[in-house]
Coordinates of C-alpha atoms in Angstrom, one line a residue:
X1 CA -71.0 145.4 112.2
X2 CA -69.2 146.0 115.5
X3 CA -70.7 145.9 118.4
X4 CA -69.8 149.1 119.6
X5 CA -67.6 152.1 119.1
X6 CA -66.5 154.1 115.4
X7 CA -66.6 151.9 112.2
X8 CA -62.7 153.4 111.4
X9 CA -61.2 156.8 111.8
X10 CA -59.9 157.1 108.2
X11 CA -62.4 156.2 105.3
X12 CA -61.4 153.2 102.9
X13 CA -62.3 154.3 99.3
X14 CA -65.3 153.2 97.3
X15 CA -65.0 153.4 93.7
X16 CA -67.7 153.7 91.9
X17 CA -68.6 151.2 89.0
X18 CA -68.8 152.0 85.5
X19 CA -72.2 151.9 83.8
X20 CA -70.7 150.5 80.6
X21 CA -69.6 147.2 83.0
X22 CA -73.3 146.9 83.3
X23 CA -75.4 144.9 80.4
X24 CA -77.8 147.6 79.2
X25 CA -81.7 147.0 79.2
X26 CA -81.7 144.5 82.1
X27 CA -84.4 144.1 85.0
X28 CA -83.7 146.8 87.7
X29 CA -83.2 144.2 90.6
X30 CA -80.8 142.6 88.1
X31 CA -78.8 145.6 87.7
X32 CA -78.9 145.9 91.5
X33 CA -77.6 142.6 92.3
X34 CA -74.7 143.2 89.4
X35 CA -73.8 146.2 90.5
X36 CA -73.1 145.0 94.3
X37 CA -71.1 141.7 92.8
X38 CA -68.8 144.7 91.2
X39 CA -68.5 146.1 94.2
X40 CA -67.1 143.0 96.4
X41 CA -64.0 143.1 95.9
X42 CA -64.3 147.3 97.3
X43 CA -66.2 145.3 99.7
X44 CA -62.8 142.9 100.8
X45 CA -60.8 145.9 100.3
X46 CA -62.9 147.9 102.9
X47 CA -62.7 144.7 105.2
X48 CA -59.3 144.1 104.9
X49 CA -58.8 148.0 106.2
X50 CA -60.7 148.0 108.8
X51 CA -59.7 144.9 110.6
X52 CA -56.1 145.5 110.1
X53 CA -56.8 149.0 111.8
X54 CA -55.9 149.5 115.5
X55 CA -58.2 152.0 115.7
X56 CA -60.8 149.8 115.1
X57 CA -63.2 147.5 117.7
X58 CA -63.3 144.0 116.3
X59 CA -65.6 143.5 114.1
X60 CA -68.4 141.0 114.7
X61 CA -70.7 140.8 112.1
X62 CA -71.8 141.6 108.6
X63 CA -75.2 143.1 108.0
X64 CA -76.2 142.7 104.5
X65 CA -79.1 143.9 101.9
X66 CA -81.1 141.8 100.4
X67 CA -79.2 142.4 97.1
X68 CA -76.1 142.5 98.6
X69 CA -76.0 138.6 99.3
X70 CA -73.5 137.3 97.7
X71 CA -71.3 139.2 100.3
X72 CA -72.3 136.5 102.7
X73 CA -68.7 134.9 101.5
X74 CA -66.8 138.0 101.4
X75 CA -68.0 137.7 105.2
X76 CA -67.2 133.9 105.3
X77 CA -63.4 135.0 104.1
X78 CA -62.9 137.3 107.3
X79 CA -64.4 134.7 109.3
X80 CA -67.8 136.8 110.1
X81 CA -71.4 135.8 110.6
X82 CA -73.0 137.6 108.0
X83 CA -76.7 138.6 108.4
X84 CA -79.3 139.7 105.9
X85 CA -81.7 142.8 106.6
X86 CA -85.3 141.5 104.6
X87 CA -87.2 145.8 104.1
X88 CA -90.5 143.8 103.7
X89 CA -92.9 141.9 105.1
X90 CA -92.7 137.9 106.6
X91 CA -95.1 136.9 104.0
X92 CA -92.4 138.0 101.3
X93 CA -89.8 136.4 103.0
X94 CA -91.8 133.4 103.2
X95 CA -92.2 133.2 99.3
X96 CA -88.2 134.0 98.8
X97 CA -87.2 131.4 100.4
X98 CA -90.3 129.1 98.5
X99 CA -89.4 130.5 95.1
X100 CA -86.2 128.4 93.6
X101 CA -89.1 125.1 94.3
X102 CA -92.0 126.8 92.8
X103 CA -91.7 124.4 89.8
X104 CA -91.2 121.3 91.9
X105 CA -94.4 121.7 92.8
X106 CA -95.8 121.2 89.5
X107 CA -98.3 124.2 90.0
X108 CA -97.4 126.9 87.5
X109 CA -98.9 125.7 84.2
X110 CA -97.3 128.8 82.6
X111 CA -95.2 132.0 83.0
X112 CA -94.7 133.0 79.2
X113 CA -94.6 136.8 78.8
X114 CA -95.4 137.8 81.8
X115 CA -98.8 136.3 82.3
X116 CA -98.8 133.7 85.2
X117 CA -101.0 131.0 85.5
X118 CA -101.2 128.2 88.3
X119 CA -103.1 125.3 88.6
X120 CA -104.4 126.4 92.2
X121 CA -104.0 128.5 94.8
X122 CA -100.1 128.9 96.0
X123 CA -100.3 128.0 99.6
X124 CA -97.1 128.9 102.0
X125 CA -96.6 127.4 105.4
X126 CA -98.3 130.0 107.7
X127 CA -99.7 132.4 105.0
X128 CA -102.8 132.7 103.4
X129 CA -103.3 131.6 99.5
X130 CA -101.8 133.1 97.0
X131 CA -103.7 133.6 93.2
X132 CA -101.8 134.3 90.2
X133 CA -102.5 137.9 89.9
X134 CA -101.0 138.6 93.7
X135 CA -97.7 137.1 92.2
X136 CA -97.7 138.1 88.8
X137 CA -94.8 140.3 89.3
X138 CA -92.7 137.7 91.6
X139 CA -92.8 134.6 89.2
X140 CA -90.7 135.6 86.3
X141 CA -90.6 133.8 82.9
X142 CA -87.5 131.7 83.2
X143 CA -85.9 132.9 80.6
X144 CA -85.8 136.5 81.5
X145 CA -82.7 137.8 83.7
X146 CA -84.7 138.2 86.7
X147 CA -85.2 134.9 87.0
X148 CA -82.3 134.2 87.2
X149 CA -81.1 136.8 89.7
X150 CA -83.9 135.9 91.9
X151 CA -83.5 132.3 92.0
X152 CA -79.2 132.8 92.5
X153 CA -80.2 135.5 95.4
X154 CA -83.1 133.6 97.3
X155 CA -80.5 130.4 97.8
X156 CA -78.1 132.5 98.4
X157 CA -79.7 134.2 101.4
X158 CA -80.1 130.9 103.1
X159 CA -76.5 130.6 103.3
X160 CA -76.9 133.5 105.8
X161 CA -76.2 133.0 109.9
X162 CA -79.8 134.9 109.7
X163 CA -82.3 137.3 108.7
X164 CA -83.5 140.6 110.1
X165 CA -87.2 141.0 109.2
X166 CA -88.8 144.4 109.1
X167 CA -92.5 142.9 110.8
X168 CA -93.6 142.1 114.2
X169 CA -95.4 139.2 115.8
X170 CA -98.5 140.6 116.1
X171 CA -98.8 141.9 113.0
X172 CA -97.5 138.4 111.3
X173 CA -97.4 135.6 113.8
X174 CA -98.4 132.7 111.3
X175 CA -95.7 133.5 108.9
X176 CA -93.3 134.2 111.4
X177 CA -93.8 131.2 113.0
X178 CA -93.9 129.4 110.3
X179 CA -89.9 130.8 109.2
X180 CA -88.7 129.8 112.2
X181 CA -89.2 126.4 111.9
X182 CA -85.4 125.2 112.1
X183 CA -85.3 124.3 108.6
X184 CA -84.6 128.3 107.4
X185 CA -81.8 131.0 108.8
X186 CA -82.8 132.1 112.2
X187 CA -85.1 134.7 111.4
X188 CA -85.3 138.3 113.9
X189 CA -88.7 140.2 113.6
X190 CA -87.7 143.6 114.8
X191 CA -90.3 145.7 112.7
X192 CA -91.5 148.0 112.0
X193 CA -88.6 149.9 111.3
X194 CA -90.2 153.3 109.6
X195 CA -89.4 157.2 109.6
X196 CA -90.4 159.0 112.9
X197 CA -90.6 162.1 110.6
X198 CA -89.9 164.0 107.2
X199 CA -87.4 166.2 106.1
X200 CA -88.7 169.6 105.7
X201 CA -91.9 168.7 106.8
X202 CA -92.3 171.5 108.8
X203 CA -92.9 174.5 105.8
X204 CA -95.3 172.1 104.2
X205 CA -98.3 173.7 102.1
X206 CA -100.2 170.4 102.5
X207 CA -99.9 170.4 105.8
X208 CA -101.0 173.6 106.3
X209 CA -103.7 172.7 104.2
X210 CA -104.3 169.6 106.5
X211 CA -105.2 172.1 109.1
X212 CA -107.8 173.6 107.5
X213 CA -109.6 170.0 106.9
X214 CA -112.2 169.0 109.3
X215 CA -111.4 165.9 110.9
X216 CA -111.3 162.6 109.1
X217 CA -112.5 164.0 106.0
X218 CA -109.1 163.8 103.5
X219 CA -107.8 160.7 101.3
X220 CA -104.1 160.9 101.2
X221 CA -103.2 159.4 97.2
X222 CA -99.3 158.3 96.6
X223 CA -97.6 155.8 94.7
X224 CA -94.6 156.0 96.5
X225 CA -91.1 157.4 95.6
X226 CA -90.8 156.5 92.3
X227 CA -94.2 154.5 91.3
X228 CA -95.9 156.0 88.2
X229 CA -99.6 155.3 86.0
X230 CA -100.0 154.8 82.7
X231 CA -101.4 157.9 80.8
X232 CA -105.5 156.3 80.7
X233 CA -104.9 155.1 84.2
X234 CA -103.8 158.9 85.2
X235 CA -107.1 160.1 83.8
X236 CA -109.5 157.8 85.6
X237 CA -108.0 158.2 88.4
X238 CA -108.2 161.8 88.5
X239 CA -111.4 161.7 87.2
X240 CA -112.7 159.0 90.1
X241 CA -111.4 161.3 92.7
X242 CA -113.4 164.4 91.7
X243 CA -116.2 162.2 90.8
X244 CA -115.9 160.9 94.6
X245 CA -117.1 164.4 95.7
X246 CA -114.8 163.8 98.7
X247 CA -111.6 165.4 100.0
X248 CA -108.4 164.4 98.5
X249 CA -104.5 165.4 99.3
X250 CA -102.9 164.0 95.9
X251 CA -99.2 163.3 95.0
X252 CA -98.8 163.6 91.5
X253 CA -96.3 162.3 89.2
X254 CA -96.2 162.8 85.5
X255 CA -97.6 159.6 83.9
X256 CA -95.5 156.8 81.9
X257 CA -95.8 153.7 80.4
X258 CA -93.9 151.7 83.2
X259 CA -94.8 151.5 86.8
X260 CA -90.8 151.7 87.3
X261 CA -90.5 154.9 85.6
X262 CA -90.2 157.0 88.6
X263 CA -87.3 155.1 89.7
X264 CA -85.4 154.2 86.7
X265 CA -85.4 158.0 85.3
X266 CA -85.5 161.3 87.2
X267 CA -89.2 163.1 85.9
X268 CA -88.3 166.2 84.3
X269 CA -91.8 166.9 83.3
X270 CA -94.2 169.0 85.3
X271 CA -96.9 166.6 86.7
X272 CA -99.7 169.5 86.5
X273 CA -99.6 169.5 82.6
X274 CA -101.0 166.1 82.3
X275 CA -104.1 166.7 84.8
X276 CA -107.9 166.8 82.8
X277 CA -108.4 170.4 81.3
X278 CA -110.2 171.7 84.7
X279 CA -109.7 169.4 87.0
X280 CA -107.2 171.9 89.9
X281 CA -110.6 174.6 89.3
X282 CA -113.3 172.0 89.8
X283 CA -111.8 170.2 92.7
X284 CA -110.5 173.9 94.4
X285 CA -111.5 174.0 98.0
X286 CA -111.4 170.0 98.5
X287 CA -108.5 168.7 96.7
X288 CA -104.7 169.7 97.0
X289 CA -102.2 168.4 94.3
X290 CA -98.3 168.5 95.3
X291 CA -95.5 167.4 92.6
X292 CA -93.4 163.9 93.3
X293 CA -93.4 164.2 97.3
X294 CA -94.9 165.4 100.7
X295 CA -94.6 164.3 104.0
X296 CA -96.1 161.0 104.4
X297 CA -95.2 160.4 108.0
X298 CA -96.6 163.9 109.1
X299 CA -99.8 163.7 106.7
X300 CA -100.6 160.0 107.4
X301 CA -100.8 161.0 111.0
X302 CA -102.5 164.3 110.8
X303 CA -106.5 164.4 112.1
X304 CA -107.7 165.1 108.9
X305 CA -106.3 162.4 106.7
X306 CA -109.0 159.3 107.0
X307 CA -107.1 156.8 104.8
X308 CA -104.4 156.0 101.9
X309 CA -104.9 155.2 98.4
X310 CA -101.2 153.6 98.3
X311 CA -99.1 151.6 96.3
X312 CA -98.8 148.9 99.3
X313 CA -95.0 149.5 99.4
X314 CA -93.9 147.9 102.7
X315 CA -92.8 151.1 103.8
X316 CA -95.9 152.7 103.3
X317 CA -97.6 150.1 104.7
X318 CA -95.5 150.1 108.3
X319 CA -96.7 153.8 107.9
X320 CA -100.3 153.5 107.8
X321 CA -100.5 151.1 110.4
X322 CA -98.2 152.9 112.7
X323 CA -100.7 155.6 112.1
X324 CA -104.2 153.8 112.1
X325 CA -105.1 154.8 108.7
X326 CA -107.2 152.5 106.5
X327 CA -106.5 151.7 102.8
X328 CA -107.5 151.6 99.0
X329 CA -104.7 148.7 97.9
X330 CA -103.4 149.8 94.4
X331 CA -100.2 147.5 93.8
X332 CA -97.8 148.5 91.3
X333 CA -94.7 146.0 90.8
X334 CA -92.5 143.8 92.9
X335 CA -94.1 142.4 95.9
X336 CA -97.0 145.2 96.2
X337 CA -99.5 142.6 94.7
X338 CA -98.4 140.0 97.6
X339 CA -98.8 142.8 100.2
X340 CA -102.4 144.3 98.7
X341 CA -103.5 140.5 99.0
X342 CA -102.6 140.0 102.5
X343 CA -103.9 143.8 103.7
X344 CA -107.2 143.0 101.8
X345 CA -107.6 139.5 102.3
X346 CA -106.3 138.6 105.8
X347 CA -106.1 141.6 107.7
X348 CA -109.0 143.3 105.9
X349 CA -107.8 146.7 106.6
X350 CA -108.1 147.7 102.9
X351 CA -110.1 147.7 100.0
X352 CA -108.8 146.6 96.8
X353 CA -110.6 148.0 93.3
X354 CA -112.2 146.1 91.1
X355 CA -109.6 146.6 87.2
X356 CA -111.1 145.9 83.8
X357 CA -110.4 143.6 81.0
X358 CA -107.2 146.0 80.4
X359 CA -106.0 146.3 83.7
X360 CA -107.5 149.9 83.8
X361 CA -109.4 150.8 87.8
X362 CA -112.3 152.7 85.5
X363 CA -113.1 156.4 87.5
X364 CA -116.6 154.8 89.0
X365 CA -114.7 152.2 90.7
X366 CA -112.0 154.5 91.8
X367 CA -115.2 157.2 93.1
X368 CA -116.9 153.7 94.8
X369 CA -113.9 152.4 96.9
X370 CA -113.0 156.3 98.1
X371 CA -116.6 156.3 99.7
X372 CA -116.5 153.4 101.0
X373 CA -113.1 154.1 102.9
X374 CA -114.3 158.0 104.0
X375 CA -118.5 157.3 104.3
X376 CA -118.6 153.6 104.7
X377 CA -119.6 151.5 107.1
X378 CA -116.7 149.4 105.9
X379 CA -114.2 152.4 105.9
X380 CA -115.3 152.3 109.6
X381 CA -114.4 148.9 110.4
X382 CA -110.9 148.8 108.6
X383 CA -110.1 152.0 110.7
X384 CA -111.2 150.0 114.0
X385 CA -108.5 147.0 112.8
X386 CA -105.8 149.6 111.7
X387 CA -106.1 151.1 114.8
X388 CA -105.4 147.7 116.8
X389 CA -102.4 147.0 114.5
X390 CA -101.2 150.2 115.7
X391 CA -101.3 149.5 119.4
X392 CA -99.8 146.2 118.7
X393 CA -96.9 148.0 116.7
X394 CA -96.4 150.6 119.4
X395 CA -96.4 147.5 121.9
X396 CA -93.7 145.6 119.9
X397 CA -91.4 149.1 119.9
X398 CA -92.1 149.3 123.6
X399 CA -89.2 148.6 126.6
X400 CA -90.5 144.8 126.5
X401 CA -92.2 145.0 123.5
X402 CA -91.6 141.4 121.5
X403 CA -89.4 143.5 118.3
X404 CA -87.2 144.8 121.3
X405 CA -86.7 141.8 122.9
X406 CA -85.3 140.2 119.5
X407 CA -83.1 142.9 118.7
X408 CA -81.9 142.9 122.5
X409 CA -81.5 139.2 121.7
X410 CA -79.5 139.5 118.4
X411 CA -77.3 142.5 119.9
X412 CA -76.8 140.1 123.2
X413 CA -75.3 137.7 120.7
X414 CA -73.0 139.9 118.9
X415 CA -71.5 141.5 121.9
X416 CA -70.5 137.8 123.1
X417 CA -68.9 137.2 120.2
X418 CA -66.4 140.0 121.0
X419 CA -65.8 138.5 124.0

């Protein structure tokens, strides 16, 4: 990163890595981390360019993804601090940095195909505890590929000079706190980063529809950019909605049998075709159904909307509070089961449904917790703490607001190091 000025006025080359140098049917994250280890030495190359340029401000720093960690030496080699930008919440952080000792701890009693099971509660400095199902996802069987990756990545990242959160004090002081306790990188809360607005937002039909709604009245339903529901779990939830009798802006993605579907394969298939025989007549008037997207930002802070059935992506979450919106917690992979536990069980700002013997959220439930959330008494009183999350969020962006502050901080300390 420099600290000011134009990155380079000519453009190094990035070649792009061959899918065949990639082992096929790997983990996702594991195909993430491989492709960025291809692309280090395009990453020296790059470095190489620009600080040979005379055209270019010194560079002072090396802001890295979490996957992209292993270029903390690349940044070593050009004698850089190298930093690492964490998208999700303290409490995740928290457990990366836990994860390589999970075993030490002599907790897990197993992790054999997927089913995790612990001997108690996992309990992290600062956080709340943690049962088996809220990190069923995390804890991979150690023979998979992914546990591998993670393990290599979360040592790795404590190599680095420090690491950008995307949370704020407020919203996660015990956690935060608790990172910063001089045995871990420094770590920089400057959250929560999120989009001010959508693209093409403003020739929305469900906005427009939005309009229409009297106020407080609509549950906004998305699983994200790319999360997706088994075929039975489609159906109930379709059916729970219109059972619910209440308003509901839906954004619908053709089922599959992965969660990860959306983002592993572009959907060809029209979402509509898999909706119960019916269902866009019956729920006409009080239910609006739009294909893969819509404009969360815009709709999350629209009157109408009243709260978020949501995957509990991080991103969706920074959303929601920055909007005051409460929330039905329906986790889907990665860390969303870590995040649904905290939102549900420490900030209480969202209601998590009940899932049978198969895993299934059964339409009755899905109809209960929608109530609750529009009708209820509790609805009410997650919408009261939402709402003070938000003003603390809209404190920590402020002129002297604590995220500011650390970024004004962190930015202090690169521009002296240009010095």
């Amino acid at each position: 990163m420099h600290s000011h000025g134009p990155l380079s006025r000519s453009k190094p080359s990035h070649p792009t890595i061959n899918p065949h140098d990639l082992p096929p049917n790997a983990h996702p994250a594991s195909l993430m981390f491989l492709t960025v280890t291809h692309s280090l030495p395009s990453l020296s190359q790059a470095l190489t360019s620009l600080t040979a340029s005379s055209h270019t401000r010194r560079l002072v720093a090396l802001v890295l993804d979490t996957f992209s960690a292993d270029a903390v030496e690349v940044a070593r080699r050009f004698g850089l601090p190298a930093y690492v930008y964490h998208p999700s919440s303290a409490t995740a952080l928290a457990f990366t940095f836990y994860y390589p000792s999970l075993d030490e701890d002599e907790i897990v009693i197993s992790r054999k195909f997927g089913e995790l099971v612990l001997s108690e509660p996992l309990r992290l400095p600062g956080c709340m505890p943690f049962d088996a199902r809220d990190l069923s996802d995390l804890v991979q069987d150690t023979s998979s590929d992914f546990h591998a990756t993670l393990v290599h990545l979360c040592k790795r990242i404590r190599h680095a000079d420090g690491v950008i959160v995307n949370s704020f004090l407020h919203l996660e002081a015990s956690p935060i706190k608790a990172l910063q306790n001089g045995k871990n990188p420094p770590v920089y809360p400057v959250g929560p980063i999120v989009q001010l607005s959508s693209s093409n937002s403003s020739s929305s039909e469900c906005l427009a529809w939005l309009d229409d709604q009297p106020e407080n009245s609509v549950l906004y339903v998305s699983f994200g950019s790319g999360g997706t529901l088994s075929y039975e779990q489609f159906d109930e939830l379709a059916y729970g909605l219109e059972m619910s009798g209440h308003r509901f802006l839906w954004v619908v993605r053709a089922p599959n049998g992965s969660a990860l579907s959306g983002y592993l394969n572009p959907q060809k298939e029209d979402p509509f075709e898999y909706l119960p025989k019916g269902f866009r007549d019956r729920t006409q008037g009080r239910g609006f159904v739009v294909k893969s997207w819509a404009p969360q930002v815009e709709v999350l802070r629209h009157g109408s909307t009243c709260g978020f059935l949501t995957h509990c992506g991080w991103n969706s979450t920074l959303e929601s509070v920055m909007s005051g919106k409460p929330l039905i917690a329906w986790p889907l992979f990665a860390e969303q089961r870590l995040n649904a536990a905290v939102l549900s069980g420490e900030f209480k700002v969202a209601l998590r449904p009940r899932v049978n013997e198969k895993g299934i959220v059964e339409r009755e439930e899905v109809s209960r917790v929608v109530k609750c959330v529009i009708e209820g008494e509790e609805g009410k009183e997650m919408g009261k703490r939402m709402g003070v999350f938000k003003d603390a969020a809209i404190s920590a962006l402020s002129k002297d607001g604590s995220s500011t502050r650390t970024l004004e901080t962190l930015a202090t300390k690169w521009r002296n190091m240009e010095i």
